Amino acid sequence: MAILPIVTWPDPRLSQKCDPVENEVLDDLIADMFDTMYAAQGRGLAAPQVGVMKRLFVMDVTWKEGEPSPKVMINPTIMAAERVPVVMEEGCLSIPGVLVPVERHKAVTVQWTAAEGDIHMDDFDGFEARCIQHEFDHLNGVVTFDRVDAQTRAQFETAYLEMQK
Ligand code: ZN
């Protein structure tokens, strides 16, 4: 159990595509990712955010309401999406202090490998669907800044970099 340092933007690792998980033993990494996410008051954390360039993320979108629902998704694939656009402000543990309005699909169907190694498929909507799309983006080197138009991006980047000084 350990809290890992979180990689923050503009670290180049946040812009890299991650490799599929093969046969690695991930138990310690997954436990540390949950510790790190909860300690940082987050609801989702992808491996590249702790410098591990592998396709997995952890999430728990309800723990702050007192009902933990931890999930681990290894090598996730978005199989289908309900392409109704929903815009909501999104935070990111790698871009602390900034909320960016991001458009996402309303619902997604995801296939993933669980920590125990078995393959799952399920439908998600609401905040969980948003969180999955956000974390999935991290596995492809995409952050919230990449999901807005150039003018909006410039505004938010400036505000963020100003805060880092
Ligand atoms: Zn993020």
Short mmCIF file of C-alpha atoms and ligand atoms in Angstrom, two decimals:
data_model
loop_
_atom_site.label_atom_id
_atom_site.label_comp_id
_atom_site.label_asym_id
_atom_site.label_seq_id
_atom_site.Cartn_x
_atom_site.Cartn_y
_atom_site.Cartn_z
CA MET A 1 0.00 0.00 0.00
CA ALA A 2 1.49 3.26 -1.06
CA ILE A 3 0.49 6.63 -2.36
CA LEU A 4 2.22 7.21 -5.68
CA PRO A 5 3.26 10.58 -7.09
CA ILE A 6 0.75 11.80 -9.69
CA VAL A 7 2.11 12.91 -13.05
CA THR A 8 0.81 16.37 -13.90
CA TRP A 9 0.26 18.07 -17.23
CA PRO A 10 2.24 18.97 -19.39
CA ASP A 11 4.35 15.88 -18.59
CA PRO A 12 4.83 14.16 -21.99
CA ARG A 13 3.73 10.79 -20.53
CA LEU A 14 0.18 12.16 -20.45
CA SER A 15 0.29 12.50 -24.25
CA GLN A 16 1.49 8.96 -24.97
CA LYS A 17 -0.53 5.95 -25.99
CA CYS A 18 -0.23 3.13 -23.46
CA ASP A 19 0.63 -0.50 -24.18
CA PRO A 20 -1.78 -3.37 -23.57
CA VAL A 21 -1.40 -5.28 -20.33
CA GLU A 22 -0.06 -8.76 -21.10
CA ASN A 23 0.64 -11.12 -18.20
CA GLU A 24 1.94 -8.68 -15.66
CA VAL A 25 1.01 -9.14 -12.01
CA LEU A 26 -0.81 -5.93 -11.19
CA ASP A 27 -2.13 -6.48 -7.66
CA ASP A 28 0.29 -4.09 -5.95
CA LEU A 29 -0.08 -1.45 -8.66
CA ILE A 30 -3.89 -1.61 -8.48
CA ALA A 31 -3.87 -1.32 -4.67
CA ASP A 32 -1.50 1.64 -4.88
CA MET A 33 -3.61 3.29 -7.59
CA PHE A 34 -6.71 3.09 -5.37
CA ASP A 35 -4.75 4.48 -2.39
CA THR A 36 -3.47 7.30 -4.59
CA MET A 37 -6.87 8.09 -6.07
CA TYR A 38 -8.66 8.18 -2.71
CA ALA A 39 -5.87 10.21 -1.09
CA ALA A 40 -6.12 12.75 -3.91
CA GLN A 41 -9.95 12.91 -3.53
CA GLY A 42 -10.38 11.60 -7.06
CA ARG A 43 -12.97 9.33 -8.65
CA GLY A 44 -10.78 7.84 -11.35
CA LEU A 45 -7.08 7.27 -12.02
CA ALA A 46 -5.37 5.82 -15.07
CA ALA A 47 -1.98 4.05 -14.95
CA PRO A 48 -0.13 6.70 -17.01
CA GLN A 49 -1.10 9.24 -14.34
CA VAL A 50 1.29 7.40 -12.01
CA GLY A 51 3.85 6.93 -14.78
CA VAL A 52 2.92 3.35 -15.73
CA MET A 53 2.33 3.28 -19.49
CA LYS A 54 -0.14 0.39 -19.45
CA ARG A 55 -3.81 0.15 -20.40
CA LEU A 56 -5.61 0.02 -17.07
CA PHE A 57 -7.47 2.38 -14.78
CA VAL A 58 -9.28 2.34 -11.46
CA MET A 59 -12.42 4.27 -10.59
CA ASP A 60 -14.96 4.73 -7.85
CA VAL A 61 -17.53 7.37 -8.70
CA THR A 62 -19.65 7.00 -5.55
CA TRP A 63 -17.18 6.73 -2.64
CA LYS A 64 -17.55 10.40 -1.77
CA GLU A 65 -21.25 9.80 -1.16
CA GLY A 66 -20.35 7.03 1.30
CA GLU A 67 -21.06 4.09 -1.03
CA PRO A 68 -17.80 2.76 -2.44
CA SER A 69 -18.04 1.09 -5.87
CA PRO A 70 -14.41 0.41 -6.81
CA LYS A 71 -13.79 -0.87 -10.33
CA VAL A 72 -10.63 -1.87 -12.16
CA MET A 73 -10.64 -1.97 -15.95
CA ILE A 74 -7.70 -3.63 -17.70
CA ASN A 75 -7.36 -3.36 -21.50
CA PRO A 76 -10.79 -1.71 -21.81
CA THR A 77 -12.53 -1.36 -25.16
CA ILE A 78 -15.51 0.91 -25.79
CA MET A 79 -17.70 -1.40 -27.87
CA ALA A 80 -20.61 0.97 -28.45
CA ALA A 81 -21.78 4.40 -27.41
CA GLU A 82 -25.08 6.21 -27.13
CA ARG A 83 -23.96 9.20 -29.14
CA VAL A 84 -26.02 11.79 -27.34
CA PRO A 85 -23.58 14.57 -26.46
CA VAL A 86 -23.48 15.66 -22.82
CA VAL A 87 -21.28 18.57 -21.73
CA MET A 88 -20.08 18.71 -18.12
CA GLU A 89 -17.18 20.30 -16.32
CA GLU A 90 -14.48 17.73 -15.66
CA GLY A 91 -11.59 17.78 -13.27
CA CYS A 92 -8.46 15.69 -13.63
CA LEU A 93 -5.93 14.73 -10.95
CA SER A 94 -3.19 15.48 -13.51
CA ILE A 95 -4.55 18.99 -14.16
CA PRO A 96 -5.28 20.08 -10.59
CA GLY A 97 -7.47 23.09 -9.97
CA VAL A 98 -9.00 23.33 -13.43
CA LEU A 99 -12.49 22.27 -14.51
CA VAL A 100 -12.86 21.95 -18.27
CA PRO A 101 -16.27 21.63 -20.00
CA VAL A 102 -15.98 18.39 -21.98
CA GLU A 103 -18.49 16.79 -24.32
CA ARG A 104 -18.93 13.03 -23.84
CA HIS A 105 -21.29 10.33 -25.01
CA LYS A 106 -24.28 9.83 -22.73
CA ALA A 107 -23.72 6.09 -22.34
CA VAL A 108 -21.11 3.50 -23.32
CA THR A 109 -20.80 -0.26 -23.57
CA VAL A 110 -17.41 -1.41 -22.35
CA GLN A 111 -15.52 -4.68 -22.45
CA TRP A 112 -12.61 -5.09 -20.04
CA THR A 113 -10.51 -7.58 -18.15
CA ALA A 114 -11.01 -7.57 -14.38
CA ALA A 115 -8.19 -7.81 -11.85
CA GLU A 116 -8.96 -11.55 -11.46
CA GLY A 117 -8.39 -12.03 -15.20
CA ASP A 118 -11.92 -12.69 -16.42
CA ILE A 119 -13.50 -10.65 -19.21
CA HIS A 120 -16.56 -8.51 -18.53
CA MET A 121 -18.92 -6.45 -20.66
CA ASP A 122 -21.44 -3.95 -19.32
CA ASP A 123 -23.35 -0.75 -20.08
CA PHE A 124 -22.66 2.46 -18.20
CA ASP A 125 -24.38 5.81 -18.14
CA GLY A 126 -24.37 8.99 -16.10
CA PHE A 127 -21.24 9.96 -14.23
CA GLU A 128 -19.77 6.47 -14.56
CA ALA A 129 -19.93 6.66 -18.37
CA ARG A 130 -18.21 10.04 -18.23
CA CYS A 131 -15.49 8.79 -15.90
CA ILE A 132 -14.81 5.75 -18.11
CA GLN A 133 -14.48 7.94 -21.21
CA HIS A 134 -12.13 10.29 -19.33
CA GLU A 135 -9.89 7.48 -18.05
CA PHE A 136 -10.01 5.68 -21.40
CA ASP A 137 -8.74 8.88 -23.01
CA HIS A 138 -5.71 8.81 -20.67
CA LEU A 139 -4.77 5.38 -22.06
CA ASN A 140 -4.61 6.99 -25.51
CA GLY A 141 -2.63 10.03 -24.42
CA VAL A 142 -5.65 12.34 -24.45
CA VAL A 143 -6.48 14.82 -21.68
CA THR A 144 -9.41 17.21 -21.19
CA PHE A 145 -7.46 20.01 -22.90
CA ASP A 146 -7.45 17.90 -26.07
CA ARG A 147 -11.26 17.71 -26.02
CA VAL A 148 -12.03 21.43 -26.39
CA ASP A 149 -11.59 23.92 -29.22
CA ALA A 150 -8.32 25.81 -29.61
CA GLN A 151 -9.58 29.05 -28.10
CA THR A 152 -11.07 27.39 -25.01
CA ARG A 153 -7.92 25.31 -24.66
CA ALA A 154 -5.70 28.36 -24.74
CA GLN A 155 -7.78 30.01 -21.99
CA PHE A 156 -7.69 26.99 -19.71
CA GLU A 157 -4.02 26.25 -20.36
CA THR A 158 -3.08 29.82 -19.47
CA ALA A 159 -5.16 29.71 -16.29
CA TYR A 160 -3.63 26.36 -15.30
CA LEU A 161 -0.02 27.35 -15.98
CA GLU A 162 -0.61 30.61 -14.11
CA MET A 163 -1.67 28.58 -11.05
CA GLN A 164 1.49 26.46 -11.19
CA LYS A 165 3.74 29.49 -10.70
ZN ZN B 1 -7.70 12.68 -15.80
#
